Amino acid sequence: MKNVNTLAVTGVLSMAMAASLLAGCGSQEPADGTQTAMVIDGHEISLGLANYFLRTEQASTYAQMESMLAYFGGNGSDFWSTEEEEGVTYGESFKNSVVTDLTNLFEIQEHAEELGVSVSDEEQQQIEEAAAAFMEKNAEAMETLGVSIDNVIQALQLRTLETKIRPVVIEDVDREVSDEEAAQSSCTYIRLSIPDDETEAEEAKSQMEEILELVLNASDGEDIGEIAEEVNEDCYSAQYSFDQGAYDDESNVLDSAVKEVLQDLDENEVHDQVIEGESYYFIIRMDQLFDEEATESKKESIITERETEKYDSTIEEWTDGIEPETQKCWDDIVVDDSIIYTITTETESTETVTSES
């Protein structure tokens, strides 16, 4: 699950938390936020603090998924009630992930002092100002959720420690990556869907052969994707980088027929036949056997992977064997589609959270 840094601001708190969270249809009874929602490694987590994390992260997650669903022509009306796996809805899975998130945060807090990480006086002042602004905008909603200003302050302190501890944890990661380890080749391909109808398929292949002839005679530096679109606007073209020599590697997602042809191409060479793949016709050009720019990018990716692996393994080590004990007031909370928490933007530097029933 992704952390909600738009609302639970971390680090130097460059964004003010001016948000509005509205209760749905007045049907929710105010919660007693002082109750213990769960116990994590001896820490009693109040319902107010747990509710703050649950609902702000729910709003951020929903906003991201709603945009994705809208892009693909769907809607989020039953998002949280959809089964993510057999017998478990996305809402239930999400709620469990919040417990995991809180477990991580409290173990980070436990180890912060020994690693020399703390919240500075300046950061604490910014936290308190941000929390006050958030509570002012959210007074009614926070009362419904049982969230106090102290809960918000504690949440921001935890997020700040999380942000500051990461660079300390990953400080000793090996950032030396050789050209050989990261070496990338790059190619450009043009593809066109193979129609189910045989006559239409032959026509599509004929068009690709026409495009191929134009590509073979194109001048250096000419955009072969534009050449293809002039013949058939349904053609798709892209450049693709892959591990040098890794033609059969699973990480190479090119069609198997294309990978087979690539193995025999020299730099800047266009294959002189239209390739018939599983679902597409292809034209392929080997751009560079050793792509320096793509190799440098791959080096950065490898370093990031090492850092992430080191950080994740450290958190796993810290949380190993810890079993959060949830209480009835938390267990009774349902994350479903009866109340949908969403985020809308008021200004460039503020976020608005609303709920709809």
Tab-separated table of C-alpha atoms in Angstrom:
chain	number	residue	atom	x	y	z
A	1	MET	CA	0.000	0.000	0.000
A	2	LYS	CA	1.222	3.434	-0.802
A	3	ASN	CA	1.775	5.934	2.004
A	4	VAL	CA	-0.344	9.088	1.852
A	5	ASN	CA	2.222	11.861	1.834
A	6	THR	CA	-0.210	14.393	0.350
A	7	LEU	CA	-2.121	14.480	3.625
A	8	ALA	CA	0.226	12.899	6.153
A	9	VAL	CA	3.007	15.301	5.243
A	10	THR	CA	6.538	14.190	6.059
A	11	GLY	CA	10.003	15.701	6.283
A	12	VAL	CA	10.080	19.491	6.433
A	13	LEU	CA	6.304	19.703	5.914
A	14	SER	CA	6.482	21.981	2.909
A	15	MET	CA	2.725	21.565	2.294
A	16	ALA	CA	0.119	22.860	4.756
A	17	MET	CA	-2.532	20.323	5.673
A	18	ALA	CA	-5.580	22.422	4.878
A	19	ALA	CA	-8.219	19.789	4.181
A	20	SER	CA	-11.958	19.281	4.656
A	21	LEU	CA	-13.283	15.837	5.600
A	22	LEU	CA	-17.081	15.596	5.739
A	23	ALA	CA	-19.123	12.812	7.368
A	24	GLY	CA	-21.555	10.969	5.094
A	25	CYS	CA	-25.279	11.646	5.460
A	26	GLY	CA	-24.966	12.259	9.190
A	27	SER	CA	-25.369	8.535	9.809
A	28	GLN	CA	-22.119	8.032	11.685
A	29	GLU	CA	-22.111	8.271	15.454
A	30	PRO	CA	-19.074	10.088	16.896
A	31	ALA	CA	-16.372	7.596	17.839
A	32	ASP	CA	-14.552	7.536	21.151
A	33	GLY	CA	-11.059	8.103	19.835
A	34	THR	CA	-9.463	7.499	23.228
A	35	GLN	CA	-10.258	3.782	23.065
A	36	THR	CA	-7.404	1.413	22.321
A	37	ALA	CA	-7.752	0.204	18.741
A	38	MET	CA	-4.753	-2.127	18.786
A	39	VAL	CA	-1.609	-2.961	20.714
A	40	ILE	CA	1.623	-3.158	18.717
A	41	ASP	CA	4.760	-4.376	20.492
A	42	GLY	CA	3.531	-2.899	23.755
A	43	HIS	CA	2.326	0.372	22.195
A	44	GLU	CA	-1.367	1.125	22.701
A	45	ILE	CA	-2.681	2.729	19.507
A	46	SER	CA	-5.738	4.868	20.040
A	47	LEU	CA	-8.771	4.618	17.780
A	48	GLY	CA	-8.344	8.303	16.928
A	49	LEU	CA	-4.830	7.761	15.588
A	50	ALA	CA	-5.811	4.563	13.768
A	51	ASN	CA	-8.866	6.259	12.232
A	52	TYR	CA	-6.735	9.170	11.024
A	53	PHE	CA	-4.436	6.833	9.123
A	54	LEU	CA	-7.266	4.640	7.865
A	55	ARG	CA	-9.430	7.383	6.392
A	56	THR	CA	-6.744	9.686	4.972
A	57	GLU	CA	-4.987	6.772	3.293
A	58	GLN	CA	-8.329	5.413	2.089
A	59	ALA	CA	-9.100	8.778	0.492
A	60	SER	CA	-5.734	8.955	-1.248
A	61	THR	CA	-5.944	5.365	-2.496
A	62	TYR	CA	-9.470	5.854	-3.800
A	63	ALA	CA	-8.448	9.034	-5.640
A	64	GLN	CA	-5.658	7.165	-7.417
A	65	MET	CA	-7.843	4.198	-8.305
A	66	GLU	CA	-10.764	6.376	-9.403
A	67	SER	CA	-8.521	8.131	-11.920
A	68	MET	CA	-7.324	4.787	-13.234
A	69	LEU	CA	-10.855	3.415	-13.465
A	70	ALA	CA	-12.048	6.540	-15.276
A	71	TYR	CA	-9.209	6.153	-17.776
A	72	PHE	CA	-10.365	2.634	-18.597
A	73	GLY	CA	-14.024	3.631	-18.692
A	74	GLY	CA	-15.055	2.179	-15.330
A	75	ASN	CA	-16.216	3.712	-12.073
A	76	GLY	CA	-15.467	3.284	-8.393
A	77	SER	CA	-19.009	2.694	-7.138
A	78	ASP	CA	-18.186	-0.768	-5.813
A	79	PHE	CA	-14.423	-0.424	-5.501
A	80	TRP	CA	-13.996	-1.321	-1.817
A	81	SER	CA	-16.491	-4.210	-1.947
A	82	THR	CA	-14.769	-5.920	-4.872
A	83	GLU	CA	-12.984	-9.148	-3.943
A	84	GLU	CA	-9.232	-8.767	-4.249
A	85	GLU	CA	-8.842	-12.474	-3.592
A	86	GLU	CA	-11.334	-15.199	-2.799
A	87	GLY	CA	-13.379	-14.236	0.241
A	88	VAL	CA	-11.445	-10.994	0.925
A	89	THR	CA	-12.605	-7.625	-0.364
A	90	TYR	CA	-10.252	-4.840	-1.315
A	91	GLY	CA	-11.581	-2.864	1.661
A	92	GLU	CA	-10.702	-5.645	4.096
A	93	SER	CA	-7.263	-6.070	2.572
A	94	PHE	CA	-6.702	-2.330	2.707
A	95	LYS	CA	-7.690	-2.155	6.368
A	96	ASN	CA	-5.192	-4.925	7.178
A	97	SER	CA	-2.490	-3.022	5.323
A	98	VAL	CA	-3.068	0.003	7.558
A	99	VAL	CA	-2.263	-2.196	10.580
A	100	THR	CA	0.950	-3.258	8.828
A	101	ASP	CA	1.745	0.378	8.096
A	102	LEU	CA	1.265	1.338	11.745
A	103	THR	CA	3.422	-1.588	12.844
A	104	ASN	CA	6.223	-0.379	10.584
A	105	LEU	CA	5.913	3.200	11.824
A	106	PHE	CA	6.071	2.297	15.510
A	107	GLU	CA	9.088	0.034	14.981
A	108	ILE	CA	10.783	2.859	13.075
A	109	GLN	CA	10.106	5.067	16.083
A	110	GLU	CA	11.628	2.393	18.346
A	111	HIS	CA	14.877	2.343	16.340
A	112	ALA	CA	15.094	6.045	15.489
A	113	GLU	CA	17.046	7.132	18.556
A	114	GLU	CA	19.729	4.461	18.184
A	115	LEU	CA	20.231	5.604	14.584
A	116	GLY	CA	20.459	9.255	15.592
A	117	VAL	CA	17.164	10.219	13.992
A	118	SER	CA	14.708	12.571	15.665
A	119	VAL	CA	12.176	15.314	14.979
A	120	SER	CA	13.899	18.694	15.183
A	121	ASP	CA	12.433	21.668	17.036
A	122	GLU	CA	11.757	23.390	13.698
A	123	GLU	CA	10.014	20.321	12.324
A	124	GLN	CA	7.973	19.984	15.510
A	125	GLN	CA	6.790	23.582	15.142
A	126	GLN	CA	5.805	22.923	11.519
A	127	ILE	CA	4.010	19.746	12.581
A	128	GLU	CA	1.980	21.566	15.210
A	129	GLU	CA	1.059	24.364	12.790
A	130	ALA	CA	0.040	21.870	10.109
A	131	ALA	CA	-1.996	19.829	12.587
A	132	ALA	CA	-3.811	22.935	13.823
A	133	ALA	CA	-4.668	23.950	10.230
A	134	PHE	CA	-5.921	20.437	9.509
A	135	MET	CA	-8.115	20.335	12.623
A	136	GLU	CA	-9.563	23.770	11.913
A	137	LYS	CA	-10.706	22.634	8.475
A	138	ASN	CA	-11.881	19.255	9.739
A	139	ALA	CA	-13.442	19.921	13.140
A	140	GLU	CA	-16.757	18.157	12.477
A	141	ALA	CA	-15.269	15.199	10.666
A	142	MET	CA	-12.492	14.709	13.201
A	143	GLU	CA	-15.063	14.676	15.977
A	144	THR	CA	-17.007	11.979	14.121
A	145	LEU	CA	-13.855	9.896	13.675
A	146	GLY	CA	-12.643	10.575	17.210
A	147	VAL	CA	-9.438	12.180	15.934
A	148	SER	CA	-7.785	14.770	18.188
A	149	ILE	CA	-5.090	17.293	17.364
A	150	ASP	CA	-2.671	15.160	19.382
A	151	ASN	CA	-3.459	12.218	17.065
A	152	VAL	CA	-2.631	14.327	14.012
A	153	ILE	CA	0.572	15.606	15.603
A	154	GLN	CA	1.623	12.055	16.451
A	155	ALA	CA	0.853	10.882	12.910
A	156	LEU	CA	3.015	13.632	11.418
A	157	GLN	CA	5.826	12.858	13.839
A	158	LEU	CA	5.748	9.208	12.779
A	159	ARG	CA	5.773	10.100	9.087
A	160	THR	CA	8.627	12.548	9.625
A	161	LEU	CA	10.710	9.862	11.343
A	162	GLU	CA	9.889	7.466	8.514
A	163	THR	CA	11.181	9.934	5.937
A	164	LYS	CA	14.327	10.772	7.894
A	165	ILE	CA	15.289	7.222	8.787
A	166	ARG	CA	15.328	5.866	5.251
A	167	PRO	CA	18.558	7.599	4.108
A	168	VAL	CA	20.258	6.425	7.294
A	169	VAL	CA	19.209	2.806	6.751
A	170	ILE	CA	20.357	2.762	3.128
A	171	GLU	CA	23.523	4.796	3.685
A	172	ASP	CA	25.934	1.865	3.239
A	173	VAL	CA	24.282	0.420	0.111
A	174	ASP	CA	26.801	-0.377	-2.644
A	175	ARG	CA	26.202	2.200	-5.381
A	176	GLU	CA	28.899	1.014	-7.747
A	177	VAL	CA	27.410	-0.596	-10.867
A	178	SER	CA	29.595	-1.685	-13.754
A	179	ASP	CA	28.786	-1.190	-17.429
A	180	GLU	CA	28.769	-4.947	-17.817
A	181	GLU	CA	26.134	-5.413	-15.095
A	182	ALA	CA	23.847	-2.706	-16.467
A	183	ALA	CA	24.550	-2.942	-20.202
A	184	GLN	CA	21.479	-2.224	-22.314
A	185	SER	CA	20.627	-2.694	-25.965
A	186	SER	CA	17.826	-0.733	-27.595
A	187	CYS	CA	15.539	-1.274	-30.543
A	188	THR	CA	12.588	0.408	-32.189
A	189	TYR	CA	9.545	-1.537	-33.266
A	190	ILE	CA	6.405	-0.819	-35.238
A	191	ARG	CA	3.399	-3.049	-34.669
A	192	LEU	CA	-0.049	-3.480	-36.161
A	193	SER	CA	-2.769	-5.786	-34.859
A	194	ILE	CA	-3.452	-8.922	-36.887
A	195	PRO	CA	-7.206	-8.935	-37.671
A	196	ASP	CA	-9.170	-12.143	-37.120
A	197	ASP	CA	-10.573	-11.962	-40.645
A	198	GLU	CA	-8.131	-13.575	-43.093
A	199	THR	CA	-8.701	-11.020	-45.870
A	200	GLU	CA	-8.228	-8.113	-43.463
A	201	ALA	CA	-5.110	-9.794	-42.057
A	202	GLU	CA	-3.594	-10.016	-45.533
A	203	GLU	CA	-4.396	-6.358	-46.120
A	204	ALA	CA	-2.752	-5.393	-42.820
A	205	LYS	CA	0.366	-7.366	-43.695
A	206	SER	CA	0.473	-5.712	-47.114
A	207	GLN	CA	0.390	-2.313	-45.443
A	208	MET	CA	3.214	-3.337	-43.099
A	209	GLU	CA	5.269	-4.464	-46.112
A	210	GLU	CA	4.684	-1.034	-47.659
A	211	ILE	CA	5.821	0.594	-44.421
A	212	LEU	CA	8.867	-1.680	-44.261
A	213	GLU	CA	9.949	-0.604	-47.736
A	214	LEU	CA	9.698	3.049	-46.688
A	215	VAL	CA	11.625	2.373	-43.463
A	216	LEU	CA	14.406	0.537	-45.291
A	217	ASN	CA	14.822	3.573	-47.540
A	218	ALA	CA	14.450	6.181	-44.806
A	219	SER	CA	17.296	8.591	-44.093
A	220	ASP	CA	19.266	8.397	-40.850
A	221	GLY	CA	17.410	9.994	-37.950
A	222	GLU	CA	14.012	9.885	-39.622
A	223	ASP	CA	11.166	8.951	-37.273
A	224	ILE	CA	10.006	5.538	-38.485
A	225	GLY	CA	6.922	5.745	-36.282
A	226	GLU	CA	5.717	8.766	-38.236
A	227	ILE	CA	6.419	6.915	-41.464
A	228	ALA	CA	4.203	4.063	-40.281
A	229	GLU	CA	1.341	6.306	-39.170
A	230	GLU	CA	1.230	8.013	-42.563
A	231	VAL	CA	0.360	4.626	-44.086
A	232	ASN	CA	-1.881	3.382	-41.254
A	233	GLU	CA	-2.709	5.540	-38.249
A	234	ASP	CA	-3.426	2.412	-36.204
A	235	CYS	CA	0.281	1.519	-36.198
A	236	TYR	CA	2.008	1.808	-32.852
A	237	SER	CA	5.734	2.427	-32.495
A	238	ALA	CA	8.065	2.556	-29.497
A	239	GLN	CA	11.672	2.281	-28.462
A	240	TYR	CA	12.481	-0.556	-26.109
A	241	SER	CA	15.621	-1.141	-24.036
A	242	PHE	CA	16.603	-4.504	-22.627
A	243	ASP	CA	19.521	-6.203	-20.899
A	244	GLN	CA	22.271	-6.704	-23.441
A	245	GLY	CA	22.127	-10.231	-24.810
A	246	ALA	CA	19.017	-11.102	-22.762
A	247	TYR	CA	16.898	-12.182	-25.704
A	248	ASP	CA	15.342	-15.124	-23.872
A	249	ASP	CA	15.083	-13.464	-20.462
A	250	GLU	CA	11.559	-13.263	-18.998
A	251	SER	CA	12.160	-9.581	-18.229
A	252	ASN	CA	12.326	-8.982	-21.982
A	253	VAL	CA	8.647	-8.575	-22.813
A	254	LEU	CA	9.000	-8.395	-26.584
A	255	ASP	CA	7.153	-10.960	-28.670
A	256	SER	CA	9.188	-14.168	-28.947
A	257	ALA	CA	9.271	-13.883	-32.750
A	258	VAL	CA	10.771	-10.392	-32.449
A	259	LYS	CA	13.381	-11.524	-29.904
A	260	GLU	CA	14.477	-14.310	-32.214
A	261	VAL	CA	15.064	-11.850	-35.064
A	262	LEU	CA	16.841	-9.306	-32.858
A	263	GLN	CA	19.610	-11.762	-31.997
A	264	ASP	CA	20.932	-11.593	-35.584
A	265	LEU	CA	20.664	-7.839	-36.187
A	266	ASP	CA	23.611	-5.443	-36.229
A	267	GLU	CA	23.458	-1.885	-34.952
A	268	ASN	CA	21.097	0.358	-36.976
A	269	GLU	CA	19.947	-2.638	-38.999
A	270	VAL	CA	16.277	-3.059	-39.950
A	271	HIS	CA	15.045	-6.616	-40.402
A	272	ASP	CA	14.072	-6.990	-44.051
A	273	GLN	CA	10.871	-8.967	-43.432
A	274	VAL	CA	7.593	-8.237	-41.656
A	275	ILE	CA	7.546	-10.365	-38.508
A	276	GLU	CA	4.336	-12.201	-37.630
A	277	GLY	CA	3.919	-12.436	-33.882
A	278	GLU	CA	1.142	-13.927	-31.766
A	279	SER	CA	-1.208	-10.945	-32.109
A	280	TYR	CA	0.702	-8.356	-34.132
A	281	TYR	CA	2.755	-7.810	-37.246
A	282	PHE	CA	6.108	-6.204	-36.422
A	283	ILE	CA	8.850	-4.214	-38.108
A	284	ILE	CA	12.003	-4.138	-36.008
A	285	ARG	CA	15.202	-2.079	-36.017
A	286	MET	CA	18.182	-2.653	-33.725
A	287	ASP	CA	19.145	0.880	-32.706
A	288	GLN	CA	22.141	0.305	-30.448
A	289	LEU	CA	23.837	-2.866	-29.265
A	290	PHE	CA	25.195	-0.839	-26.341
A	291	ASP	CA	22.954	2.089	-25.460
A	292	GLU	CA	24.929	4.383	-23.123
A	293	GLU	CA	21.944	6.479	-22.042
A	294	ALA	CA	19.783	3.422	-21.326
A	295	THR	CA	22.708	1.801	-19.495
A	296	GLU	CA	23.090	4.823	-17.198
A	297	SER	CA	19.374	4.727	-16.505
A	298	LYS	CA	19.632	1.018	-15.717
A	299	LYS	CA	22.465	1.738	-13.270
A	300	GLU	CA	20.214	4.164	-11.414
A	301	SER	CA	17.450	1.550	-11.406
A	302	ILE	CA	19.795	-1.092	-9.975
A	303	ILE	CA	20.903	1.288	-7.214
A	304	THR	CA	17.277	2.102	-6.385
A	305	GLU	CA	16.474	-1.625	-6.236
A	306	ARG	CA	19.390	-2.184	-3.854
A	307	GLU	CA	18.260	0.687	-1.645
A	308	THR	CA	14.675	-0.542	-1.589
A	309	GLU	CA	15.771	-4.088	-0.813
A	310	LYS	CA	17.980	-2.873	2.043
A	311	TYR	CA	15.245	-0.662	3.497
A	312	ASP	CA	12.499	-3.279	3.169
A	313	SER	CA	14.658	-6.039	4.665
A	314	THR	CA	15.565	-3.777	7.591
A	315	ILE	CA	11.907	-2.994	8.322
A	316	GLU	CA	11.066	-6.705	8.021
A	317	GLU	CA	13.824	-7.504	10.495
A	318	TRP	CA	12.525	-4.914	12.943
A	319	THR	CA	8.918	-6.129	12.682
A	320	ASP	CA	9.665	-9.870	12.539
A	321	GLY	CA	7.580	-11.772	15.068
A	322	ILE	CA	5.431	-8.787	16.054
A	323	GLU	CA	1.734	-9.663	16.063
A	324	PRO	CA	-0.561	-6.627	16.460
A	325	GLU	CA	-3.499	-7.289	18.765
A	326	THR	CA	-6.562	-5.486	17.414
A	327	GLN	CA	-9.478	-4.575	19.668
A	328	LYS	CA	-13.246	-4.698	19.076
A	329	CYS	CA	-13.582	-0.988	18.284
A	330	TRP	CA	-11.141	-1.455	15.391
A	331	ASP	CA	-12.474	-4.846	14.320
A	332	ASP	CA	-15.966	-3.372	14.010
A	333	ILE	CA	-14.860	-0.751	11.483
A	334	VAL	CA	-15.876	-1.620	7.927
A	335	VAL	CA	-14.177	-0.287	4.809
A	336	ASP	CA	-16.765	-0.613	2.070
A	337	ASP	CA	-18.679	1.521	-0.391
A	338	SER	CA	-21.288	2.868	2.019
A	339	ILE	CA	-19.032	5.868	2.644
A	340	ILE	CA	-16.508	6.781	-0.038
A	341	TYR	CA	-13.661	9.044	1.008
A	342	THR	CA	-12.211	11.064	-1.857
A	343	ILE	CA	-9.660	13.828	-2.408
A	344	THR	CA	-10.238	16.969	-4.440
A	345	THR	CA	-7.857	19.892	-4.869
A	346	GLU	CA	-8.808	23.294	-3.508
A	347	THR	CA	-5.599	25.113	-4.383
A	348	GLU	CA	-2.214	24.162	-5.719
A	349	SER	CA	-0.859	23.499	-2.221
A	350	THR	CA	-3.913	22.114	-0.407
A	351	GLU	CA	-5.990	18.948	-0.576
A	352	THR	CA	-9.677	18.455	0.211
A	353	VAL	CA	-11.038	15.154	1.503
A	354	THR	CA	-14.759	14.497	1.247
A	355	SER	CA	-16.950	11.511	1.886
A	356	GLU	CA	-20.018	10.452	-0.034
A	357	SER	CA	-22.609	7.857	0.848
